[in-house]
mmCIF file of C-alpha atoms in Angstrom:
data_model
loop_
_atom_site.group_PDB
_atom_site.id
_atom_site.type_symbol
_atom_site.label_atom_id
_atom_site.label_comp_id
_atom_site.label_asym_id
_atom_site.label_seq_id
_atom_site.Cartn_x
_atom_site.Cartn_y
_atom_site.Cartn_z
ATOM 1 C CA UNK R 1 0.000 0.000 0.000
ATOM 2 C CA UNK R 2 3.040 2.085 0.259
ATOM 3 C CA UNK R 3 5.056 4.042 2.749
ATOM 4 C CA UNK R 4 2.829 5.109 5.750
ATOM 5 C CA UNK R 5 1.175 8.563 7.129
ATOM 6 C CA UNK R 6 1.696 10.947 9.587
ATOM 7 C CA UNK R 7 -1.149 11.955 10.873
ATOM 8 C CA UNK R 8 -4.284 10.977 8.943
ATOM 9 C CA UNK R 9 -6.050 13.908 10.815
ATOM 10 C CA UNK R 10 -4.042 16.151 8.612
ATOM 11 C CA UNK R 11 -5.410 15.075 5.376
ATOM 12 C CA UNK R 12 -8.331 16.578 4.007
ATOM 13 C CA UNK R 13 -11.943 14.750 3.829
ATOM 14 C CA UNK R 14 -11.685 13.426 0.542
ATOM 15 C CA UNK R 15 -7.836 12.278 0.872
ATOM 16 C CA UNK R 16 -9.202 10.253 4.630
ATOM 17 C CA UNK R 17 -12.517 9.157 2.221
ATOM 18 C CA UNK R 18 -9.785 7.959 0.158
ATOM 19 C CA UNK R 19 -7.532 6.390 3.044
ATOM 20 C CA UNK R 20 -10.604 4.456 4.285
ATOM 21 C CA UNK R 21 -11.743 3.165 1.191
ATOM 22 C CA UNK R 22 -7.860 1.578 0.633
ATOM 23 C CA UNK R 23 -7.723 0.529 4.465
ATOM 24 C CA UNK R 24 -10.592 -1.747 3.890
ATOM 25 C CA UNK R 25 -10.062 -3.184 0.562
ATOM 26 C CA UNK R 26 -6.808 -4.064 2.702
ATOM 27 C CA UNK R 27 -8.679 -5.707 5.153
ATOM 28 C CA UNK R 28 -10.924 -7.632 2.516
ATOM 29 C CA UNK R 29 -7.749 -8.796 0.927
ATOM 30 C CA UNK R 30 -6.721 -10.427 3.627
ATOM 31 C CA UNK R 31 -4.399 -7.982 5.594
ATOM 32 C CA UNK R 32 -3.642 -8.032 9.157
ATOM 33 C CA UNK R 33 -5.124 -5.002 11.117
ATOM 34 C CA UNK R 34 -2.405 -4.010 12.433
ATOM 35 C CA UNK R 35 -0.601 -3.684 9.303
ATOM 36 C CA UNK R 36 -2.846 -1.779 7.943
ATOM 37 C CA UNK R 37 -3.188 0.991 10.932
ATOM 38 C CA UNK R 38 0.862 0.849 10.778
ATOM 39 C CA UNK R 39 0.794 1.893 6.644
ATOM 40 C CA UNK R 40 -2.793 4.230 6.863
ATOM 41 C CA UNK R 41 -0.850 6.137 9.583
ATOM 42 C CA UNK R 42 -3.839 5.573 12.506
ATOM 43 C CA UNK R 43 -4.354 3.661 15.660
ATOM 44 C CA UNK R 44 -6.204 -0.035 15.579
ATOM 45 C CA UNK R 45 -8.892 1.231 16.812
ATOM 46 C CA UNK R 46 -9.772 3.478 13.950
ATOM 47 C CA UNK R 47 -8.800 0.331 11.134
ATOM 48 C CA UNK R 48 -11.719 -1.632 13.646
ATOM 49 C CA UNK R 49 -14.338 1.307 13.304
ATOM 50 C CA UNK R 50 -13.842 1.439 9.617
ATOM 51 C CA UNK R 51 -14.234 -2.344 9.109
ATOM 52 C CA UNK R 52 -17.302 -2.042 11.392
ATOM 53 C CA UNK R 53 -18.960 0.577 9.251
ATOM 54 C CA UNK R 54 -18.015 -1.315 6.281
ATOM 55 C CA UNK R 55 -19.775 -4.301 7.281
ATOM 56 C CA UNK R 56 -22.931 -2.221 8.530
ATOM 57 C CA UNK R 57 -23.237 -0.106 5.271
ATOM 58 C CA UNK R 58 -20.702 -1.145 2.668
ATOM 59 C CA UNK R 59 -18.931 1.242 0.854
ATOM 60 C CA UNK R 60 -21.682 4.048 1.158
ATOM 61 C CA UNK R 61 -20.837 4.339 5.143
ATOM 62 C CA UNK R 62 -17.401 5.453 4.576
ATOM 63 C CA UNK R 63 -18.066 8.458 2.120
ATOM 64 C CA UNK R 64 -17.345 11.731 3.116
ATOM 65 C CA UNK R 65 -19.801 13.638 4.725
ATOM 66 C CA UNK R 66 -20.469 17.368 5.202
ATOM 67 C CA UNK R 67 -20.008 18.534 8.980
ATOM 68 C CA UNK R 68 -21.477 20.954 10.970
ATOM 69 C CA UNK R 69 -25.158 21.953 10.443
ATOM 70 C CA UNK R 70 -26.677 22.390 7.510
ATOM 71 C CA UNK R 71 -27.049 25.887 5.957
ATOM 72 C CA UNK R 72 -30.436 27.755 7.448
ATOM 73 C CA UNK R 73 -30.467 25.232 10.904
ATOM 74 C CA UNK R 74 -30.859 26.865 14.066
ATOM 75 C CA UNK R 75 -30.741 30.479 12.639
ATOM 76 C CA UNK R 76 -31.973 33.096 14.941
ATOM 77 C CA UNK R 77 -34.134 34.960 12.299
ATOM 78 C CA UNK R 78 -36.810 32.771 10.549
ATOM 79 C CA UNK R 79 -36.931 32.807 6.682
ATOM 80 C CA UNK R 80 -39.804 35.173 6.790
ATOM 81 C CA UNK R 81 -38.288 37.477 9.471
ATOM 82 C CA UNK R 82 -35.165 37.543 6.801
ATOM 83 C CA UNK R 83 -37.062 38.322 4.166
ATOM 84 C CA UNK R 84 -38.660 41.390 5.614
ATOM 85 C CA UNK R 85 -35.439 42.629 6.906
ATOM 86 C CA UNK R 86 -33.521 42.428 3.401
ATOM 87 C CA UNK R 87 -36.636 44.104 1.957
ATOM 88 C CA UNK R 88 -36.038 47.411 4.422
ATOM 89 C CA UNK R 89 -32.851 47.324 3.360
ATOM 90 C CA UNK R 90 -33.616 47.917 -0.265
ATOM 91 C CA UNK R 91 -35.919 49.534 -0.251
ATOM 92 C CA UNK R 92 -36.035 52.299 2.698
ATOM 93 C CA UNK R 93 -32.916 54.406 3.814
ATOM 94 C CA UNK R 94 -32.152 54.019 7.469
ATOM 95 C CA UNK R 95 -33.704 57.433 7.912
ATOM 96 C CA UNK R 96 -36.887 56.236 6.359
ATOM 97 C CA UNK R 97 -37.669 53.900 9.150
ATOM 98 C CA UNK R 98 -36.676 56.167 12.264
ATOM 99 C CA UNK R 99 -32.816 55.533 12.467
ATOM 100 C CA UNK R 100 -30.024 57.786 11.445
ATOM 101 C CA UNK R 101 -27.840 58.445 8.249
ATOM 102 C CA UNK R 102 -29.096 57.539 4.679
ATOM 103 C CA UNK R 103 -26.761 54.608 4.127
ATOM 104 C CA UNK R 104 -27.359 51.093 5.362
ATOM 105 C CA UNK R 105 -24.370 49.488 7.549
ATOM 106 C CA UNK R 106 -24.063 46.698 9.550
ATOM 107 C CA UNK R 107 -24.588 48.194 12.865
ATOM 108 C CA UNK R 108 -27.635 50.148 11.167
ATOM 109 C CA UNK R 109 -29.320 46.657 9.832
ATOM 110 C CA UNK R 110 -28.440 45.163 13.208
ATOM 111 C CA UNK R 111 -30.459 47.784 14.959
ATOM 112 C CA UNK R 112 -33.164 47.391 12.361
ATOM 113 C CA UNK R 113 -33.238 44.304 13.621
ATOM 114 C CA UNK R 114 -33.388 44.992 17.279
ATOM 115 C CA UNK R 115 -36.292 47.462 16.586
ATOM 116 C CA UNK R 116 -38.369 44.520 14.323
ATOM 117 C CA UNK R 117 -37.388 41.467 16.344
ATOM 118 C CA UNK R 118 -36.120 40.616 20.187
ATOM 119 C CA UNK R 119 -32.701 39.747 18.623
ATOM 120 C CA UNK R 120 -29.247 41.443 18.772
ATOM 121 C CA UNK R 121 -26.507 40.027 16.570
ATOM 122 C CA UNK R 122 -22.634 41.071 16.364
ATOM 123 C CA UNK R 123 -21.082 43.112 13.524
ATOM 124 C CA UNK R 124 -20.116 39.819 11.569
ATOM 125 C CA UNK R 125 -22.931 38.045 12.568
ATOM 126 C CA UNK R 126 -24.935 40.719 10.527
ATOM 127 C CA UNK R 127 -22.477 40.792 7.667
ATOM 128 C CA UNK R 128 -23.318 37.084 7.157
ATOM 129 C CA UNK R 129 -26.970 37.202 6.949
ATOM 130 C CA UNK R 130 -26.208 40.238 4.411
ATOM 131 C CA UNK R 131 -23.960 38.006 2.265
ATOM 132 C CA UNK R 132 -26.604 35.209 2.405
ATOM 133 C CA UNK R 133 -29.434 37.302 1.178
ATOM 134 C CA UNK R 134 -26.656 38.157 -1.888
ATOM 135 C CA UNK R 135 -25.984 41.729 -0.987
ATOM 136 C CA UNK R 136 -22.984 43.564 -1.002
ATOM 137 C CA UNK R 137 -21.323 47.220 0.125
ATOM 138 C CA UNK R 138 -21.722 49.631 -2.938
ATOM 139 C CA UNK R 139 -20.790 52.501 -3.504
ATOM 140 C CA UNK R 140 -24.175 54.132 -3.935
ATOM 141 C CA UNK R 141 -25.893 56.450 -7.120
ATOM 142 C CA UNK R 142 -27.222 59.665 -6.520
ATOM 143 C CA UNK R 143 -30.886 60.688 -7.293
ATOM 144 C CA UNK R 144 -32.048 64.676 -6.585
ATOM 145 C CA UNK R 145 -34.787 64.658 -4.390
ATOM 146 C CA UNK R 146 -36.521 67.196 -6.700
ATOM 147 C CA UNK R 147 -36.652 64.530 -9.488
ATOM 148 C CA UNK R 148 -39.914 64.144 -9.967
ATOM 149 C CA UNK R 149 -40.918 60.284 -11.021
ATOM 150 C CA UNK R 150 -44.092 61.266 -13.190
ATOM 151 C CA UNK R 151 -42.103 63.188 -15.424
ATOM 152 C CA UNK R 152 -39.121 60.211 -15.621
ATOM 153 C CA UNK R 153 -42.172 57.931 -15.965
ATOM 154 C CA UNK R 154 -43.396 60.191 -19.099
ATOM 155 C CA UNK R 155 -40.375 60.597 -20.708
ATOM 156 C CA UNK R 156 -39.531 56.449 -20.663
ATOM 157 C CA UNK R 157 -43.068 55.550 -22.071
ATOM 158 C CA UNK R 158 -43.764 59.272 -23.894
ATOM 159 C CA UNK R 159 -40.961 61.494 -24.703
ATOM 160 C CA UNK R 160 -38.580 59.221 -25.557
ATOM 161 C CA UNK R 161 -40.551 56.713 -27.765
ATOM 162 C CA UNK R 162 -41.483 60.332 -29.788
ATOM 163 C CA UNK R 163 -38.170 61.150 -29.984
ATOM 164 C CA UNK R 164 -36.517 58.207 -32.177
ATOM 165 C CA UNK R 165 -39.749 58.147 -33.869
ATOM 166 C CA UNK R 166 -39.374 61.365 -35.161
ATOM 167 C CA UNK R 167 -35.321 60.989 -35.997
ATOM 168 C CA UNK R 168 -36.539 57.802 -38.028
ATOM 169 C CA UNK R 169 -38.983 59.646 -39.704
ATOM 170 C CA UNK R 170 -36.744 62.483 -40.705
ATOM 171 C CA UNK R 171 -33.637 60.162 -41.638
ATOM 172 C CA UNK R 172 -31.725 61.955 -38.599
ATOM 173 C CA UNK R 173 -29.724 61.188 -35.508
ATOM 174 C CA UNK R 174 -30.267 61.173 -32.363
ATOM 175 C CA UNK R 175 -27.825 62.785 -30.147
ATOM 176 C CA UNK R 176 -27.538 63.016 -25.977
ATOM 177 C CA UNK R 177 -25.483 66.255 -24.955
ATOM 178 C CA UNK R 178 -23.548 67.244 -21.765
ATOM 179 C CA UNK R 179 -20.909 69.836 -19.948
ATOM 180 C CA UNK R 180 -17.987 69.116 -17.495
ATOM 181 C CA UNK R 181 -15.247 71.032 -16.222
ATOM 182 C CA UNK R 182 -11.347 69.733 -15.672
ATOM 183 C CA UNK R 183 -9.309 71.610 -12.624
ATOM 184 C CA UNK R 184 -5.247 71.918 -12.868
ATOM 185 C CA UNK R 185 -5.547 71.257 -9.125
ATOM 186 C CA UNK R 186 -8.302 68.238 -9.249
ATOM 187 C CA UNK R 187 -6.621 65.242 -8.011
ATOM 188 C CA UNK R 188 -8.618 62.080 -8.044
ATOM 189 C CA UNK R 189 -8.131 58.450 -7.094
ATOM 190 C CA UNK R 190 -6.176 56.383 -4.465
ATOM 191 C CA UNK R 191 -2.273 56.031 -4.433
ATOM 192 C CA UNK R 192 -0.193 53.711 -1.897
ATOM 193 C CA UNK R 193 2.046 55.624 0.403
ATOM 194 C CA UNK R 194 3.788 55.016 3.627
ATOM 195 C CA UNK R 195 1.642 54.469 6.621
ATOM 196 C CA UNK R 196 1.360 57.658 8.599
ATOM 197 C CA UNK R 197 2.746 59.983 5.860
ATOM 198 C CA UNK R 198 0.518 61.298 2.862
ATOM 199 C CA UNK R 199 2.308 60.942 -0.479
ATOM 200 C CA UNK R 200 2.341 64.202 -1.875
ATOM 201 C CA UNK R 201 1.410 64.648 -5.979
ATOM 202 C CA UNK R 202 3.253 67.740 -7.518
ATOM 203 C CA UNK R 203 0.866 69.502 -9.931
ATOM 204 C CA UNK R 204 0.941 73.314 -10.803
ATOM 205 C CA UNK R 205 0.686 75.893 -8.357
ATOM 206 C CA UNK R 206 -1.568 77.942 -10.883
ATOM 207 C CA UNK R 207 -5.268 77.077 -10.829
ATOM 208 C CA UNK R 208 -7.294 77.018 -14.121
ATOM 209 C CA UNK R 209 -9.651 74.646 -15.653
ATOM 210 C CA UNK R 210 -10.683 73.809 -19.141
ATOM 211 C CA UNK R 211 -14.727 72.687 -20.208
ATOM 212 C CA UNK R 212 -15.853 70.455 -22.686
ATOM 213 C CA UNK R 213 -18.534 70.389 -24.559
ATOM 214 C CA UNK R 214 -19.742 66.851 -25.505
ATOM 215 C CA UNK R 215 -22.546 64.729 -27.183
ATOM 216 C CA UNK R 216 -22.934 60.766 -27.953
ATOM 217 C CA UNK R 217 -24.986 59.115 -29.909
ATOM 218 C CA UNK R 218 -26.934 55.982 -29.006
ATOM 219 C CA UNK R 219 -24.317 53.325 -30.776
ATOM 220 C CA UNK R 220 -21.733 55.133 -28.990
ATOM 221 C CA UNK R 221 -19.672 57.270 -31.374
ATOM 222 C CA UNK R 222 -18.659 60.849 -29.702
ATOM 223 C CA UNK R 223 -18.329 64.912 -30.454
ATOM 224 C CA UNK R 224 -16.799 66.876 -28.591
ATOM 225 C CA UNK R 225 -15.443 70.478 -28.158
ATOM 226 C CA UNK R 226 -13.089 71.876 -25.298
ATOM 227 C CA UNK R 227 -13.407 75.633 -24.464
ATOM 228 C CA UNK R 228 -11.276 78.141 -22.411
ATOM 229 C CA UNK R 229 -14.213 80.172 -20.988
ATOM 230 C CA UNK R 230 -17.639 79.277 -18.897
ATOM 231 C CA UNK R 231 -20.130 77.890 -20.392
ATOM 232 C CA UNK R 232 -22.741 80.199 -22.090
ATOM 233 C CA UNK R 233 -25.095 80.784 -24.857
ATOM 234 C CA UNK R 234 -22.738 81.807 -27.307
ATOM 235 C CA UNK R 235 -20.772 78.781 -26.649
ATOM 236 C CA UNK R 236 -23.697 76.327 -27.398
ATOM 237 C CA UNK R 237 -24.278 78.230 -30.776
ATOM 238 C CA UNK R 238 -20.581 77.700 -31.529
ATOM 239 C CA UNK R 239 -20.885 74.286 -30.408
ATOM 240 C CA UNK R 240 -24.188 73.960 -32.530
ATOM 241 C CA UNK R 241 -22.530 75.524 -35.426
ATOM 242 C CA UNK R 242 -19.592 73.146 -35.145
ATOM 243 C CA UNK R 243 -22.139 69.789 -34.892
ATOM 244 C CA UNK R 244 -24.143 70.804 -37.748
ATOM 245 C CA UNK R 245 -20.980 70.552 -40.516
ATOM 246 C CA UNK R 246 -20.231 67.180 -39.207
ATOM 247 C CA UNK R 247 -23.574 65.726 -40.410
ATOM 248 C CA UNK R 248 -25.549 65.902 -43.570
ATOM 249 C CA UNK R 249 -28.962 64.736 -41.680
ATOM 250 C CA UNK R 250 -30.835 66.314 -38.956
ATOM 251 C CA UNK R 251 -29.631 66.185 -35.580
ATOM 252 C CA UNK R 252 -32.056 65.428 -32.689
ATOM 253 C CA UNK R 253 -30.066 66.337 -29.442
ATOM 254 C CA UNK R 254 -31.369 65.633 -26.009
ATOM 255 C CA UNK R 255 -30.228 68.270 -23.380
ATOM 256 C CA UNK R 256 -30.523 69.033 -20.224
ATOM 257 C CA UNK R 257 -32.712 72.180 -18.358
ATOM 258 C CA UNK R 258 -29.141 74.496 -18.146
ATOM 259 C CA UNK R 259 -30.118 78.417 -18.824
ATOM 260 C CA UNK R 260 -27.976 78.252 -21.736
ATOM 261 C CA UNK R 261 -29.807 75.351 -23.755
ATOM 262 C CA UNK R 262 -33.048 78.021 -23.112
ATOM 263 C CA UNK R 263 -32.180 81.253 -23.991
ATOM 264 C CA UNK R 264 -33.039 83.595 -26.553
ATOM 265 C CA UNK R 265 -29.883 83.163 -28.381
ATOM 266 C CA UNK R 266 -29.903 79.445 -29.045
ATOM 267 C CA UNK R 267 -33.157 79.523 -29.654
ATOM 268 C CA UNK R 268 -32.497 81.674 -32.494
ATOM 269 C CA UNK R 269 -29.616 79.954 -33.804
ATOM 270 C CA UNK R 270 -32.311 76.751 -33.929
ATOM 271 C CA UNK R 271 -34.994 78.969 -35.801
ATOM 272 C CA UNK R 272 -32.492 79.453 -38.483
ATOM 273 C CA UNK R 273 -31.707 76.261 -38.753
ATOM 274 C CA UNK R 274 -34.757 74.233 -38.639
ATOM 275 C CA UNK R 275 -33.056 71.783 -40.646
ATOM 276 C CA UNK R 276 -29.937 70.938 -38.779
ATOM 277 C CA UNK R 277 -30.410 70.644 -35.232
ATOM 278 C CA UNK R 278 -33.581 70.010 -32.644
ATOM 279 C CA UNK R 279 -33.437 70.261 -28.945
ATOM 280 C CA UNK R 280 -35.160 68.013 -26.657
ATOM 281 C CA UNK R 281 -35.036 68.174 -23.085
ATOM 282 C CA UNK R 282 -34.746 65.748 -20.486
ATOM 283 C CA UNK R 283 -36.988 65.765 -17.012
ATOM 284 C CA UNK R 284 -35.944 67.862 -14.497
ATOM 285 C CA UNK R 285 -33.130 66.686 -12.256
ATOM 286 C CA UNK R 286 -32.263 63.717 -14.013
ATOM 287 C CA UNK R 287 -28.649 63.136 -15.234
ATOM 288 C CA UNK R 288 -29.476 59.500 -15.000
ATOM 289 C CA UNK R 289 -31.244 59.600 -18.041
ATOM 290 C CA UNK R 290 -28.476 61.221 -20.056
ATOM 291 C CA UNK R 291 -25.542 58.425 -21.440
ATOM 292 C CA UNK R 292 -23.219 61.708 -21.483
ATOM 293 C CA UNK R 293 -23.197 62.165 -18.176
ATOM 294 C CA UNK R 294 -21.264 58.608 -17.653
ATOM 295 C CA UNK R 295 -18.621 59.863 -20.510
ATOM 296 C CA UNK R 296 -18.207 62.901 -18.971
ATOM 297 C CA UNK R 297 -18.025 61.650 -15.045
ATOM 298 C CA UNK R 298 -15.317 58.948 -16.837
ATOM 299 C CA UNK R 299 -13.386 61.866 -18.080
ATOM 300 C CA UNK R 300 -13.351 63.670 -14.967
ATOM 301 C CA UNK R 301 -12.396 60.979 -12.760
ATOM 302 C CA UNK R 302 -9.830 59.839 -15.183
ATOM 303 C CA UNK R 303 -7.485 62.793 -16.719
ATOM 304 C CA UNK R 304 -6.885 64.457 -13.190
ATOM 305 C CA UNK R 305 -4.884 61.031 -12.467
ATOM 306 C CA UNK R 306 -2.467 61.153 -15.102
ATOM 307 C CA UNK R 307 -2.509 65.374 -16.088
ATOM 308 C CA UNK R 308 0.595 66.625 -16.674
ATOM 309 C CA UNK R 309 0.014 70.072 -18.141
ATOM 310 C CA UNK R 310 1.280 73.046 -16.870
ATOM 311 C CA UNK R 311 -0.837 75.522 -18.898
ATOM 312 C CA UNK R 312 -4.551 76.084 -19.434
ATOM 313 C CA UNK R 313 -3.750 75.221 -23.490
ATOM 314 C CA UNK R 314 -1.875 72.128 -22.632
ATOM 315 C CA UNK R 315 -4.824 70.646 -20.134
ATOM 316 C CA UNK R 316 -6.901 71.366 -22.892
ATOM 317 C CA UNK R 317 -5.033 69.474 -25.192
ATOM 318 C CA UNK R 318 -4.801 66.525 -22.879
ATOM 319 C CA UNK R 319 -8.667 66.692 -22.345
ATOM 320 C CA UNK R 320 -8.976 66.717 -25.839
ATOM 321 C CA UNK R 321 -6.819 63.403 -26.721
ATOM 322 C CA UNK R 322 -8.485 61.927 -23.525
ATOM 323 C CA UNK R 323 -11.954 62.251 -24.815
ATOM 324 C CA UNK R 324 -10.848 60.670 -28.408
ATOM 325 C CA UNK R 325 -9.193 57.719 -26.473
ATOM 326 C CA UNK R 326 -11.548 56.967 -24.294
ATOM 327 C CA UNK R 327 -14.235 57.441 -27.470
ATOM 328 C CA UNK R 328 -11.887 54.890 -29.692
ATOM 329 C CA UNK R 329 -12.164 52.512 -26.212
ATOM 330 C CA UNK R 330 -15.730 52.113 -26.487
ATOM 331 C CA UNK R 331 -16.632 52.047 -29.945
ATOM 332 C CA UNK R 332 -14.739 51.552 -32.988
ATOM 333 C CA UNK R 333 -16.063 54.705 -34.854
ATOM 334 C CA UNK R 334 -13.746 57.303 -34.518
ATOM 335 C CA UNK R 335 -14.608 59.957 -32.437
ATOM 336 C CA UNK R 336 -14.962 63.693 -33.960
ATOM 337 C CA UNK R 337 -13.440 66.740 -32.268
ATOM 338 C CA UNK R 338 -14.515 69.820 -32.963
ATOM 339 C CA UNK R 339 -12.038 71.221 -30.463
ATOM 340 C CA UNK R 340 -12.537 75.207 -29.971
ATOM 341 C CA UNK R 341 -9.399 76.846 -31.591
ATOM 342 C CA UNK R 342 -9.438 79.179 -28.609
ATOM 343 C CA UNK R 343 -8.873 76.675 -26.252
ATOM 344 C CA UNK R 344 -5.878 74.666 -28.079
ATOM 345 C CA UNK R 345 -3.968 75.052 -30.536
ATOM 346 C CA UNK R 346 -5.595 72.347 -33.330
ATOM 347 C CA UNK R 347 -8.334 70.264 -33.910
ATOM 348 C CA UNK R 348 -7.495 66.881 -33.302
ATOM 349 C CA UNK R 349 -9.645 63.678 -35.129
ATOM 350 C CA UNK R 350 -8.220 60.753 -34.951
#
């Protein structure tokens, strides 16, 4: 049978399945007992209690088995009492239901389930009924409290239907459209550092910022134009102006409620072009609704990691080849710039 073992306690359950199943095929053979304990590595007693079972059960009795109790056994929360607990949880805040803060954490569900039920459970005792239900910690999205769900309800089964109707219908494109800003001094993300001492990232001591100006269509390709100054009426006409030479069909473009997207000046600019460009406007207070907005967030998030500019022209430059990277990541239609001349030096389209 070969050289013998330590310590069969040391194996795992399906090597000692294994080490029982040879011990006793041993013994069937013809083997002395005590042979066999001497090459299996355990006492005469065990090599007896295996032969025992074997003769009881056959092989079957000296399977592996799972130990401890089985999942569910002897919890202190019945399924039902679960169920109603994981329910608060998703849908209630803590605040909702007369506790403090807005997120959920395990101390808050554990007093949520002090309040419902005459249980208390530890930290990690909470944590596993959390894991069981198939939750995790998340980083939570954030919905304005002004959004109002009729009008988000509308524009799913309304607005939006109309919408790419009416591009169809006109042989256009529709187009979602959105702003965001880039600081010199905007630092984002996590670095690793010596415990007890912040690293330190050198950047510029002069503070400016770039904007850019971007829309997306709904197969993913991307325009975009990066400007110097704030963001104003006579920018969106530029950017409008820009938009309408790179197309040769009507452009539907969903926008958001900014004062710019309203006033009198764009509104001229669309009068005298009825042909090139439509707005459409999203509900009230809801960037969730706008595919831009997850572009632009990338954008901002990303760039301030890895900026190296020292200049207002060269940020703007590196927002520019940022956004036409990130655009040639995601789809493989090229992504147009139709980078304000005032901002960098070029227009870049890769």
């Amino acid at each position: 049978m070969g050289d013998g073992v330590r310590d069969a306690r040391h194996l795992s359950p399906s090597a000692q399945e294994a080490l029982r199943l040879r011990g006793v095929a041993a013994l069937a053979a013809g083997r002395d007992r005590q042979d066999v304990a001497a090459v299996c590595g355990v006492t005469l007693k065990t090599v007896n209690g295996w032969w025992a079972k074997w003769q009881a059960g056959g092989q079957e009795a000296l399977l592996m088995r799972w130990r401890g109790k089985p999942v569910g056994v002897h919890q202190v929360l019945g399924e039902a009492e679960q169920g109603a607990v994981r329910q608060v949880v998703l849908d209630y805040r803590p605040c909702d239901v007369g506790l403090c803060g807005q997120l959920w954490t395990r101390r808050l569900v554990g007093e949520l389930i002090a309040e419902l039920y005459p249980v208390r459970l530890s930290g990690p005792g909470v944590g596993k009924y959390l894991r069981r239900w198939g939750l995790s910690f998340q980083r939570p999205d954030k919905r304005a409290v002004e959004q109002e769900s009729q009008a988000v309800r509308r524009w799913h089964e309304e607005s939006w239907p109309a919408i790419r109707a009416k591009a169809r219908k006109d042989g256009g494109q529709v187009l979602f459209a959105d702003q965001v800003g880039i600081r010199s001094d905007q630092i984002t993300g996590r670095t690793w550092g010596e415990k007890g001492r912040t690293p330190v990232v050198r950047r510029s001591g002069n503070r400016y910022s770039v904007n850019a100006m971007s829309v997306i269509s709904t197969n993913g390709r991307m325009h975009f134009m990066v400007f110097a100054e704030s963001f104003t009426a006579a920018v969106m006409c530029r950017f409008l102006d820009r938009l309408a030479g790179q197309f040769d069909h009507k452009v539907h473009l969903v926008v958001d409620g900014h004062p710019a997207h309203r006033s009198r000046k764009v509104h001229n600019w669309l009068a005298a072009h009825p042909g090139d460009v439509e707005l459409h406007f999203l509900p009230p207070y809801s960037p969730d609704l706008n595919p831009g907005e997850l572009v632009n967030a990338d954008l901002a998030h990303s760039l301030p990691r890895q900026h190296r500019a020292r200049s207002q022209a060269g940020l703007a430059t590196e927002t520019t080849a940022s956004s036409a990277d990130d655009n040639a990541n995601r789809t493989s239609s090229a992504a147009t710039s139709v980078t304000d001349t005032s901002a960098t030096s070029g227009t870049r389209a890769p």
